[in-house]
Coordinates of C-alpha atoms and ligand atoms in Angstrom, one line a residue:
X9 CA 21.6 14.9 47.0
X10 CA 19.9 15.5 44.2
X11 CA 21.7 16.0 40.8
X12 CA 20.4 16.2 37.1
X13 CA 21.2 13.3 34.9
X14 CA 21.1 13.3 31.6
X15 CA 22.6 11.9 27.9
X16 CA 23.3 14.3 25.2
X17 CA 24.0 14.5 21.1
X18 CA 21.0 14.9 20.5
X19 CA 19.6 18.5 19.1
X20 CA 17.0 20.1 21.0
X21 CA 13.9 20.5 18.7
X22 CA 10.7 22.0 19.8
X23 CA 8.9 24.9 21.7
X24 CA 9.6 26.4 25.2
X25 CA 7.6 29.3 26.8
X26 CA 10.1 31.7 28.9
X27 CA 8.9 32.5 32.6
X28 CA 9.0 35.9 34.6
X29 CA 12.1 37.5 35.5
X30 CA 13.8 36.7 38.3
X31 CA 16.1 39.5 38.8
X32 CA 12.9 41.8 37.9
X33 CA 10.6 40.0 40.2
X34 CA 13.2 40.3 43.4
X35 CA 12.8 44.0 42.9
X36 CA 9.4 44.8 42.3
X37 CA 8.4 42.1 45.1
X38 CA 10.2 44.4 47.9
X39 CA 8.8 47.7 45.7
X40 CA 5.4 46.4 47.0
X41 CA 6.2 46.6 50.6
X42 CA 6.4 50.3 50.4
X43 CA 2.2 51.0 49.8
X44 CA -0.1 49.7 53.1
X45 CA -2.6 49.2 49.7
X46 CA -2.8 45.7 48.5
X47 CA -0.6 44.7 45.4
X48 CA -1.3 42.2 43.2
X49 CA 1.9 40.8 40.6
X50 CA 1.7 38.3 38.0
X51 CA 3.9 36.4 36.1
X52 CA 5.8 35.8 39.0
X53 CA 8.6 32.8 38.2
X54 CA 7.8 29.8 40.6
X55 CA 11.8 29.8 41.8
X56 CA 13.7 29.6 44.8
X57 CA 15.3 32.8 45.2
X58 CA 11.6 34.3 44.9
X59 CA 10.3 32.0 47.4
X60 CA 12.4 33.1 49.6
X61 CA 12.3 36.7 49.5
X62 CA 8.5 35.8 49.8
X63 CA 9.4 34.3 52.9
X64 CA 11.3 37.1 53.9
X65 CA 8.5 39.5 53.4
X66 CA 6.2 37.8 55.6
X67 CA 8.6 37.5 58.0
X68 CA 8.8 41.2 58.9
X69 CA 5.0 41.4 58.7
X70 CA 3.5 41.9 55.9
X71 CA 0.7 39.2 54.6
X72 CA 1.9 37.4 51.4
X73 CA -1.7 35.9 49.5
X74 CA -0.4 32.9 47.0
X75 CA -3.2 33.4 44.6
X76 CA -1.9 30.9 42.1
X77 CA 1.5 29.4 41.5
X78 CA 2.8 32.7 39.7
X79 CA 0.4 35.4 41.1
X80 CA 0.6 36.7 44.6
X81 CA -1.1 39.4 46.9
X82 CA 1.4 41.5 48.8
X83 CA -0.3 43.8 51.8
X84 CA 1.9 45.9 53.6
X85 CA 0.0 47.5 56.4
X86 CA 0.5 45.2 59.2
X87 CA 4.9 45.4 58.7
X88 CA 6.1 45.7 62.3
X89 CA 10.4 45.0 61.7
X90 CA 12.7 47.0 59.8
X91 CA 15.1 44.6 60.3
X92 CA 15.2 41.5 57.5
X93 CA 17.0 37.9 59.4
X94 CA 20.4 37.7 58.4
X95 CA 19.7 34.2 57.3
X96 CA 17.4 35.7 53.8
X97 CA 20.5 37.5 53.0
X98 CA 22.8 34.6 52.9
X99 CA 20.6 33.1 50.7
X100 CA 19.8 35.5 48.9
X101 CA 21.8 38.6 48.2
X102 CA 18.9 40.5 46.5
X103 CA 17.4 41.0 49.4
X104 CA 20.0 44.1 50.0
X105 CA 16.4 46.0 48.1
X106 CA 14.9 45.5 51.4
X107 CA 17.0 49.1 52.3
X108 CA 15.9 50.9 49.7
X109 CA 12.2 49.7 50.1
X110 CA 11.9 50.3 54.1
X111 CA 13.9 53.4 54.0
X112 CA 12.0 55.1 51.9
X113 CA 8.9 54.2 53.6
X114 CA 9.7 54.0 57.3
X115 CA 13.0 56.2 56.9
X116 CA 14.4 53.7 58.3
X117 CA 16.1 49.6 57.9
X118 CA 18.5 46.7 59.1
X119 CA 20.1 44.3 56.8
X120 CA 22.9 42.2 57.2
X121 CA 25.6 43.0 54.7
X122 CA 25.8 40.2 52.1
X123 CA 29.5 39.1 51.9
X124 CA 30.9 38.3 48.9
X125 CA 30.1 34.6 46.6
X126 CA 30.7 32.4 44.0
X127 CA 31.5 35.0 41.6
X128 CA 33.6 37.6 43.5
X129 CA 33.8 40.4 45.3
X130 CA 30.6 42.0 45.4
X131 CA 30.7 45.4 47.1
X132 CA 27.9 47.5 47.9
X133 CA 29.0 50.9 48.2
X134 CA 27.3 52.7 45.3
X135 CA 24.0 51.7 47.2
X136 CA 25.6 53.4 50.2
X137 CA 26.7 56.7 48.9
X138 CA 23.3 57.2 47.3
X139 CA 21.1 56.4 50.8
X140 CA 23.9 59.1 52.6
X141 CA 23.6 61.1 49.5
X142 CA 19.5 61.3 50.0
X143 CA 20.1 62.0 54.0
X144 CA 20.2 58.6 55.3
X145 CA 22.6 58.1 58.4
X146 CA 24.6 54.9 57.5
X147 CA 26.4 53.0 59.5
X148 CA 27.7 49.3 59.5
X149 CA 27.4 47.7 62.9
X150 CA 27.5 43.9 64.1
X151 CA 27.8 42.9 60.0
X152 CA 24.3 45.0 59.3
X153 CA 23.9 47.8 57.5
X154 CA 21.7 50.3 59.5
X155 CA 20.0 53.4 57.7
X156 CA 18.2 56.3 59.4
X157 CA 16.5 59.4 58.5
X158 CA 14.9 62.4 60.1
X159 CA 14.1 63.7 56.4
X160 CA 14.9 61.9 53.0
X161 CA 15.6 64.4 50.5
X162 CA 16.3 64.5 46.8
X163 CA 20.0 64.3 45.5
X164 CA 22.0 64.4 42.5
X165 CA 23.7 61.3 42.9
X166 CA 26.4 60.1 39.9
X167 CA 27.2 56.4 40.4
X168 CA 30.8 55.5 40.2
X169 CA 29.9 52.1 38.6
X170 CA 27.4 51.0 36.7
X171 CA 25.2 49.0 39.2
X172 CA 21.4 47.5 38.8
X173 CA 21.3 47.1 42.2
X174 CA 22.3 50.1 43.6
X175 CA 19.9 52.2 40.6
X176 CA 17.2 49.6 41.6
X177 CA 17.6 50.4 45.4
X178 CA 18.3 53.9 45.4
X179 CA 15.7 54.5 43.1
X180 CA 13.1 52.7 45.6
X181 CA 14.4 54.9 48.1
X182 CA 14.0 58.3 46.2
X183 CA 10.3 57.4 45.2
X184 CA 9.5 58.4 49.1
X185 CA 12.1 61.1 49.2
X186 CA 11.3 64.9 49.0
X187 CA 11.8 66.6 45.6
X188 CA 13.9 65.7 42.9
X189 CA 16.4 63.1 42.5
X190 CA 18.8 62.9 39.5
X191 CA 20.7 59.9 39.6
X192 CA 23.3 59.5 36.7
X193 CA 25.7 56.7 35.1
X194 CA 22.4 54.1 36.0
X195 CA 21.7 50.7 34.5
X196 CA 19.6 50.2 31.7
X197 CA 19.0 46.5 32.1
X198 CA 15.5 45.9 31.3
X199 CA 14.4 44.5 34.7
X200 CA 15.6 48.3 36.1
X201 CA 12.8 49.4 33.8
X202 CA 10.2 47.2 34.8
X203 CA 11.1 47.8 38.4
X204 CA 10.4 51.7 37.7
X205 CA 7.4 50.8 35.5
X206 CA 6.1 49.3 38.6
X207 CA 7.1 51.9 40.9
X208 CA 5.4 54.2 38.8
X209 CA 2.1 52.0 38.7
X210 CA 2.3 52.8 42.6
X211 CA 1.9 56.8 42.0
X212 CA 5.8 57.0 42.0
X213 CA 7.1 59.7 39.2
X214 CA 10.0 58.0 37.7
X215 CA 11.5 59.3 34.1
X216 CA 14.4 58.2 32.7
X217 CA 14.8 54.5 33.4
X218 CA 16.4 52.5 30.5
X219 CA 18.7 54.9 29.7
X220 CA 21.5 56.9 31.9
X221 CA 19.7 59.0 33.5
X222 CA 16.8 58.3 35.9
X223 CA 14.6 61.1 37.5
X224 CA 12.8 60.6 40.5
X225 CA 10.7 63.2 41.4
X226 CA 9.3 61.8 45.3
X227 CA 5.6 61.5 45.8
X228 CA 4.3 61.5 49.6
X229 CA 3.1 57.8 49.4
X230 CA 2.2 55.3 47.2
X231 CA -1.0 52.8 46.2
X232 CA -2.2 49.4 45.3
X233 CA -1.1 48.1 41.9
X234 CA -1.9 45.2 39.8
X235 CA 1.4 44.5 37.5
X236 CA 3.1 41.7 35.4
X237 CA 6.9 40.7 35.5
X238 CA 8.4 41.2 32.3
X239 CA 9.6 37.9 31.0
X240 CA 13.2 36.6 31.7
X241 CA 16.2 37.6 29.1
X242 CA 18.1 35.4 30.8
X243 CA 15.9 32.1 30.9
X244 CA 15.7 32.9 27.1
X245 CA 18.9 33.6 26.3
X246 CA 19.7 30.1 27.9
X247 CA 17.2 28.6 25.7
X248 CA 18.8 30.0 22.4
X249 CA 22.1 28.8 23.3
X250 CA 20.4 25.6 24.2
X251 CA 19.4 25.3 20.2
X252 CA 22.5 26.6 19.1
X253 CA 25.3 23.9 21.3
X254 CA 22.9 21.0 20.4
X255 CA 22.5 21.7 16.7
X256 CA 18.5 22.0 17.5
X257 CA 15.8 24.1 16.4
X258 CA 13.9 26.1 19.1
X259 CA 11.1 28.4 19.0
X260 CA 11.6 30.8 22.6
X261 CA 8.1 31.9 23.7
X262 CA 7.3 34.7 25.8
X263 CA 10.2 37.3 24.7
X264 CA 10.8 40.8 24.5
X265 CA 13.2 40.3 21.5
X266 CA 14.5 43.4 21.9
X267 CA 16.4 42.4 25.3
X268 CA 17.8 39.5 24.0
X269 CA 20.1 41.3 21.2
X270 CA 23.2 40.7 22.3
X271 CA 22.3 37.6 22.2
X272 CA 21.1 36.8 19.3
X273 CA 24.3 39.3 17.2
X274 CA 27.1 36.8 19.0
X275 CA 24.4 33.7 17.8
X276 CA 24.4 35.5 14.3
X277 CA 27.7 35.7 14.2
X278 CA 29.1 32.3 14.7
X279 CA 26.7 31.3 11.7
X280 CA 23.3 30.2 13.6
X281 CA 19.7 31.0 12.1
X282 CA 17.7 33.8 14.5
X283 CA 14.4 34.8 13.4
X284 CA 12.4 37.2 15.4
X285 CA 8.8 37.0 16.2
X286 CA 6.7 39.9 18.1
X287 CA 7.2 37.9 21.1
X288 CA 9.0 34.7 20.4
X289 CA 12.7 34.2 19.0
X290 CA 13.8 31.0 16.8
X291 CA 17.2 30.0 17.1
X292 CA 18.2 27.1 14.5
X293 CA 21.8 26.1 15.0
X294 CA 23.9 24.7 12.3
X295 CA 26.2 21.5 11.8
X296 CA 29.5 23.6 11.9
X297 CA 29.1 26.9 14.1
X298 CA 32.4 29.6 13.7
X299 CA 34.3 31.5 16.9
X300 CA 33.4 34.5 18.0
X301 CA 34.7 37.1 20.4
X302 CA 32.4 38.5 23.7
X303 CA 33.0 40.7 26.2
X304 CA 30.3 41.1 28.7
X305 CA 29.1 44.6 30.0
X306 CA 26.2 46.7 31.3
X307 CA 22.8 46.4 29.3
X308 CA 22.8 46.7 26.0
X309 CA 26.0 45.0 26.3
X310 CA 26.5 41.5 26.3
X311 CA 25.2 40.3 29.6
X312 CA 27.8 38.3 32.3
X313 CA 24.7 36.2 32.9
X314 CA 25.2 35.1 30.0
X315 CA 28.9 34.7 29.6
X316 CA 28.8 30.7 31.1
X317 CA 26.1 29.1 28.2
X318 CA 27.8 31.3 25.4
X319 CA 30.9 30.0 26.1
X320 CA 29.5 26.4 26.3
X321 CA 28.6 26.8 22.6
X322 CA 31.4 28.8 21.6
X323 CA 33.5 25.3 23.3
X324 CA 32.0 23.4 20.4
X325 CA 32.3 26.1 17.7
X326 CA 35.1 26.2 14.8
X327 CA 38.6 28.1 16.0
X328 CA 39.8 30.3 18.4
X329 CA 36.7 32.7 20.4
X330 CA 37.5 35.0 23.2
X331 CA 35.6 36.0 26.3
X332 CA 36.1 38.8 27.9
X333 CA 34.3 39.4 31.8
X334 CA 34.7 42.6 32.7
X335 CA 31.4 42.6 35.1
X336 CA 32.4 39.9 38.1
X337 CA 36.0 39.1 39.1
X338 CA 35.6 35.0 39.6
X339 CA 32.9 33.9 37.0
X340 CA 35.1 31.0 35.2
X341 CA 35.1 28.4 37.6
X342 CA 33.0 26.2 35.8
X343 CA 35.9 25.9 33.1
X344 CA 37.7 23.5 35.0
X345 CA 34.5 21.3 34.9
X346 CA 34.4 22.0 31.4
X347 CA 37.7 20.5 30.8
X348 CA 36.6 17.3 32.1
X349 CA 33.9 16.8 29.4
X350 CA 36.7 17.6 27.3
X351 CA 36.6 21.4 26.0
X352 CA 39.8 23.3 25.2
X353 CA 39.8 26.6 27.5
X354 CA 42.6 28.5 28.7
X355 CA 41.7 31.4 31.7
X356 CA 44.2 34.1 32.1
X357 CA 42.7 36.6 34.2
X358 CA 39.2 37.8 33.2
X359 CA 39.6 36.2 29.4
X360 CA 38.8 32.8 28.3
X361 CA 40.5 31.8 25.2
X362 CA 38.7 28.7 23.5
X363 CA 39.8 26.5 21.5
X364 CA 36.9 24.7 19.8
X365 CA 36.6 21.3 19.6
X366 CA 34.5 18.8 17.9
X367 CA 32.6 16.7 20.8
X368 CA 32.2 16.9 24.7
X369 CA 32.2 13.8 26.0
X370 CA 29.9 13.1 29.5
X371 CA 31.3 13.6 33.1
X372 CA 30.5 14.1 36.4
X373 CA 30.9 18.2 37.3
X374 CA 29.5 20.4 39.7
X375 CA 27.4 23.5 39.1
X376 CA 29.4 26.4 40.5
X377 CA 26.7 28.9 40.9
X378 CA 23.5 29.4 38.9
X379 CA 24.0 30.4 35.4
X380 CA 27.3 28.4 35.6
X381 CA 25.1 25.3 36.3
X382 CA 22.5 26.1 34.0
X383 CA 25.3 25.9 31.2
X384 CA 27.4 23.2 32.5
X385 CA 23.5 21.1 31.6
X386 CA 24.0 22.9 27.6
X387 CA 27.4 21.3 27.8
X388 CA 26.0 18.0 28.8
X389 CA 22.7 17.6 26.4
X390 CA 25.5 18.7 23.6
X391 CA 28.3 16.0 24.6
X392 CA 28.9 12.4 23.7
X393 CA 27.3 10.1 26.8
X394 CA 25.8 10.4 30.0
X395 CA 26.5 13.9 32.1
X396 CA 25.6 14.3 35.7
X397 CA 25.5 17.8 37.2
X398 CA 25.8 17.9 41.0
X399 CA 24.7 21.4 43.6
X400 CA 21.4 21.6 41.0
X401 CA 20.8 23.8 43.9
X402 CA 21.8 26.6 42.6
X403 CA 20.2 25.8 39.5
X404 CA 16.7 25.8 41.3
X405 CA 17.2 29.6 42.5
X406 CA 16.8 30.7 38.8
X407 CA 15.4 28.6 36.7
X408 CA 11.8 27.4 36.9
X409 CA 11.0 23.5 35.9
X410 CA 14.3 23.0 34.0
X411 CA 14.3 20.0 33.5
X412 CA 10.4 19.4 32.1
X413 CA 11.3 22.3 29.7
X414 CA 14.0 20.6 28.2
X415 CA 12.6 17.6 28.1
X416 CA 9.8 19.1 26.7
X417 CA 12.3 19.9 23.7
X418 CA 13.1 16.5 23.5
X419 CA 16.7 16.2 26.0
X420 CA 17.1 13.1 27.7
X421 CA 17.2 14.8 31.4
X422 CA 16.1 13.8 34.7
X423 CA 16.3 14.9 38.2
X424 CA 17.4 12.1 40.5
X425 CA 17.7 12.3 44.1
X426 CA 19.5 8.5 44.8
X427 CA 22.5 6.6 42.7
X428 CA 19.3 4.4 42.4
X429 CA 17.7 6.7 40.3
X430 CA 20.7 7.3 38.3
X431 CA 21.0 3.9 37.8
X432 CA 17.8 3.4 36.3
X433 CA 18.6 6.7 33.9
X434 CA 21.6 5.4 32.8
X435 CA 19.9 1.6 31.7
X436 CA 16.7 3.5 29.9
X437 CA 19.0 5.8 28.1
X438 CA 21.2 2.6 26.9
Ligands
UD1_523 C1 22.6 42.1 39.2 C2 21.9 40.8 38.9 C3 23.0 39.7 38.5 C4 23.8 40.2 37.4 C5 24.4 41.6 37.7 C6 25.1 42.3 36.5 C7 20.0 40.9 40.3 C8 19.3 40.4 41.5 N1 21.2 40.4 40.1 O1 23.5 41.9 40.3 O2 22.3 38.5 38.1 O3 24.9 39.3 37.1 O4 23.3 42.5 38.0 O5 24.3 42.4 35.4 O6 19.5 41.7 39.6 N2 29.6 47.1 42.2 C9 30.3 48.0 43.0 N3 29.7 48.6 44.0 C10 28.4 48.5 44.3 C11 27.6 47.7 43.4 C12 28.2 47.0 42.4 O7 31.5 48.1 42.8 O8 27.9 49.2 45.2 C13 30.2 46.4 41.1 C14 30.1 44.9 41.2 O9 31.1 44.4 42.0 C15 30.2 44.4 39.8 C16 29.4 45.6 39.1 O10 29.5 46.7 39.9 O11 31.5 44.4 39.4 C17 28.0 45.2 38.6 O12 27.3 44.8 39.8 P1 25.7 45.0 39.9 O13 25.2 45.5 38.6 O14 25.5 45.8 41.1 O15 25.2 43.6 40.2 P2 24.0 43.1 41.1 O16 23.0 44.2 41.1 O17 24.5 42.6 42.4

C-alpha cells in the first residue's frame, strides 16, 4: 500500500508552479461531449479523478486523443450510450455532469445516483428540480437517475442552496434548451465561470456566471473549441498554507490571485507576509503566527476545500482560532489524526476550537479524504520527526505530482510502496 513518508521542521523554501483545476476540468471535460466537432483542452491536471472521467468518456463512445500529458482531443460524434457505468460514479461523484451534458444534447441520460462519502450527506436535488424545471422527466429507478425529454425548454429556476454542481449541471443542460433560462441563487466559484467561459467558446450564450445570476439563453447546437483550464485555487491555496505551517517562503506560480483571497485575508491575518504578483502569490510565514477565526462558505467566501490545511496551520498558531463548516456536515475527521501528532482541537458539531500549540510531533495517520490528506502531509512537513500518511489514494485524485512539488521546495517526502522503502527513508533522513 503505498503511503507518503516524510520528516518535517523544516520550512518550505522555494518555487512551485500550480496545475489546472480539477473541479474546473471535471466540468468542462463532460461540456465537450455535447458538440460532434472536435475539442481540444489544455492545461488539463494529470490526476486521477480526471483520468477517470476520461475513461468514462470513452466508455460511452466518444474518442478521447491524449495529445500530451495535460492536453487532450475530445470528439463526440461517434457517442452511442446515455448511460455512464455505475462503477465511474463511485469513484467519482463529479461525473453526476454527465446529466446535464447528455440531456441537453440527446434529451436524454442514465447515471447511477452517487451516495453519500467521506464528508457527508451529499444530496442532489437542486440538480433535479432544475432538469424537471427545464422539462425533463425524472425519475430514480434501480439507484439511477433517468432523465427524458420530448422538448427542453427554458426556465426560471431559483436554487434552494447554493450548489456548483447543480449551476454547473443545469447550466450544461440549458445551453441546448429552447429560450431563456434564468437561474438564480448560483455559485460564483471560479471554476463555474470557466466552465461557462467554455461553454460559451462552444457557441453557447451564457451571461451572468460569477455572480448570482446566470442567463442562459439556448442555442440549437454547439462547435469545436480549443480552451485552457484555469489554474487550481485549491492546489494553491495548499501551497500557501504549506509556507505559512512550515515557517517557509514560497513563491505560488500559475495563480489567478484574485481567487485565492480568502485565502490569503485569514494568512494576513494570523501575521504571515502575502505579496501578490500578476500571476504568482508569495506567502512568507513567520516564527510566531496568531489565531484566527474561519468559517467556510460559497465563493468569495472562505472555501471548505480549504478548511482541512488552514486548520493545520491555525494548529500551530498562537491562542484560541475557530472554524466554522457550514458547507459539508462530516469534514473533521482528520482531527482525530491530528491529535495523534499532538494538536489541541476540540469538535462540537460543525466548529473546531483550536488550541495552538507549539510543535507536532510525527505519527502514523490516515488521509480521510482528499483535501483532508493533503493537509494531514502540511501537518507532517511542520512536525517534529518522521510522519507517515496512509490511503495517499485519495491524495492522488487531486493533487498532481505532490510529492516532487514539495520536494522540489525542499520537504523531506517520499512515496513508498513497502515498509522496505520506509525503512530506507527513515535511515537517510537520520
Ligand atoms: C463542489 C466541489 C467540491 C467542493 C464543493 C463546495 C466539484 C467537483 N466539487 O462539490 O470540491 O467542496 O463544491 O465548494 O466541483 N447540496 C444540496 N442539494 C444539491 C446539491 C448540493 O443540498 O442538490 C448541498 C450539499 O450537501 C452541500 C452544499 O449544497 O452542503 C454545497 O454543495 P455543492 O456546491 O453542490 O458541492 P459539489 O458541487 O458536490
Amino acid at each position: 500500500m503505498e503511503q507518503y513518508i516524510m520528516k518535517g521542521g523544516n520550512p518550505l523554501v522555494g518555487e512551485v508552479t500550480v496545475s489546472g483545476a480539477k473541479n474546473a476540468a471535471l466540468g468542462i471535460l463532460t461540456a465537450a461531449i455535447m458538440t460532434d466537432e472536435d475539442v481540444l483542452i489544455e492545461n488539463l491536471p494529470d490526476v486521477r479523478d480526471i483520468n477517470v472521467m476520461l475513461e468514462a468518456i470513452e466508455e460511452i463512445g466518444a474518442r478521447v486523443e491524449r495529445v500530451d500529458r495535460h492536453t487532450v482531443r475530445i470528439n463526440a460524434s461517434t457517442i452511442q450510450e446515455i448511460s455512464v457505468d455505475d462503477e465511474y460514479i463511485r469513484r467519482i461523484r463529479a461525473s453526476y455532469y454527465f446529466i446535464g451534458a447528455l440531456l441537453g444534447k440527446y434529451k436524454s441520460a442514465q447515471v447511477p445516483l452517487p451516495g453519500g462519502c467521506n464528508i457527508g450527506s451529499r444530496p442532489i436535488d437542486q440538480h433535479l428540480k432544475g432538469f424537471r424545471a427545464l422539462g425533463g422527466d425524472v425519475r430514480i429507478e434501480g439507484g439511477a437517475v433517468i432523465v427524458h425529454a420530448i422538448d427542453l425548454v427554458g426556465s426560471h429556476i431559483y436554487l434552494d442552496v447554493v450548489s456548483v454542481g447543480a449551476t454547473i449541471n443545469i447550466m450544461m443542460a440549458a445551453t441546448l434548451a429552447e429560450g431563456l433560462t434564468i437561474l438564480e441563487n448560483v455559485a460564483k466559484e471560479p471554476h463555474v465561470v470557466d466552465v461557462a467561459n467554455f461553454l460559451n467558446s462552444m457557441g453557447a450564450n451564457i451571461k451572468g456566471a460569477g455572480t448570482d445570476t446566470i442567463r442562459i439563453r439556448g442555442v440549437k447546437k454547439l462547435h469545436g473549441t480549443e480552451y485552457s483550464i484555469i489554474p487550481d485555487q485549491i492546489e494553491a491555496g495548499t501551497f500557501m498554507c504549506a509556507a505559512a505551517v512550515t515557517r517557509g517562503d514560497v513563491m505560488v506560480k500559475n495563480v489567478i490571485p484574485k481567487h485565492l483571497e480568502a485565502i490569503t485575508a485569514k494568512l494576513l491575518e494570523i501575521g504571515c507576509e502575502v505579496i501578490e504578483f500578476d500571476d504568482a502569490v508569495r506567502v512568507v510565514g513567520k516564527p510566531v503566527q496568531r489565531h484566527t477565526d474561519i468559517k467556510t462558505l460559497p465563493y468569495p467566501g472562505f472555501p471548505t476545500d480549504m478548511q482541512p490545511q488552514m486548520t493545520v496551520t491555525l494548529a500551530l498558531a498562537a491562542g484560541t482560532s475557530m472554524v466554522t463548516e457550514s458547507i459539508f456536515e462530516n469534514r473533521f475527521k482528520y482531527v482525530d489524526e491530528l491529535a495523534r501528532m499532538g494538536s489541541c482541537i476540540k469538535v462540537e458539531g460543525n466548529v473546531a476550537v483550536i488550541d495552538g500549540v507549539k510543535r507536532l510531533t510525527g505519527a502514523q495517520v490516515n488521509a480521510p479524504d482528499l483535501r483532508a490528506g493533503a493537509a494531514l502531509v502540511l501537518a507532517g512537513l511542520a512536525a517534529e520527526g518522521v510522519t507517515e500518511v496512509d490511503e495517499i489514494g485519495y491524495i492522488q485524485r487531486g493533487y498532481e505530482c505532490f510529492e516532487e512539488k514539495l520536494q522540489g521546495l525542499g520537504a523531506m517526502i517520499e512515496k513508498v510502496d513497502s515498509e522496505k522503502d520506509a525503512q530506507k527513508f527513515r535511515l537517510k533522513v537520520g
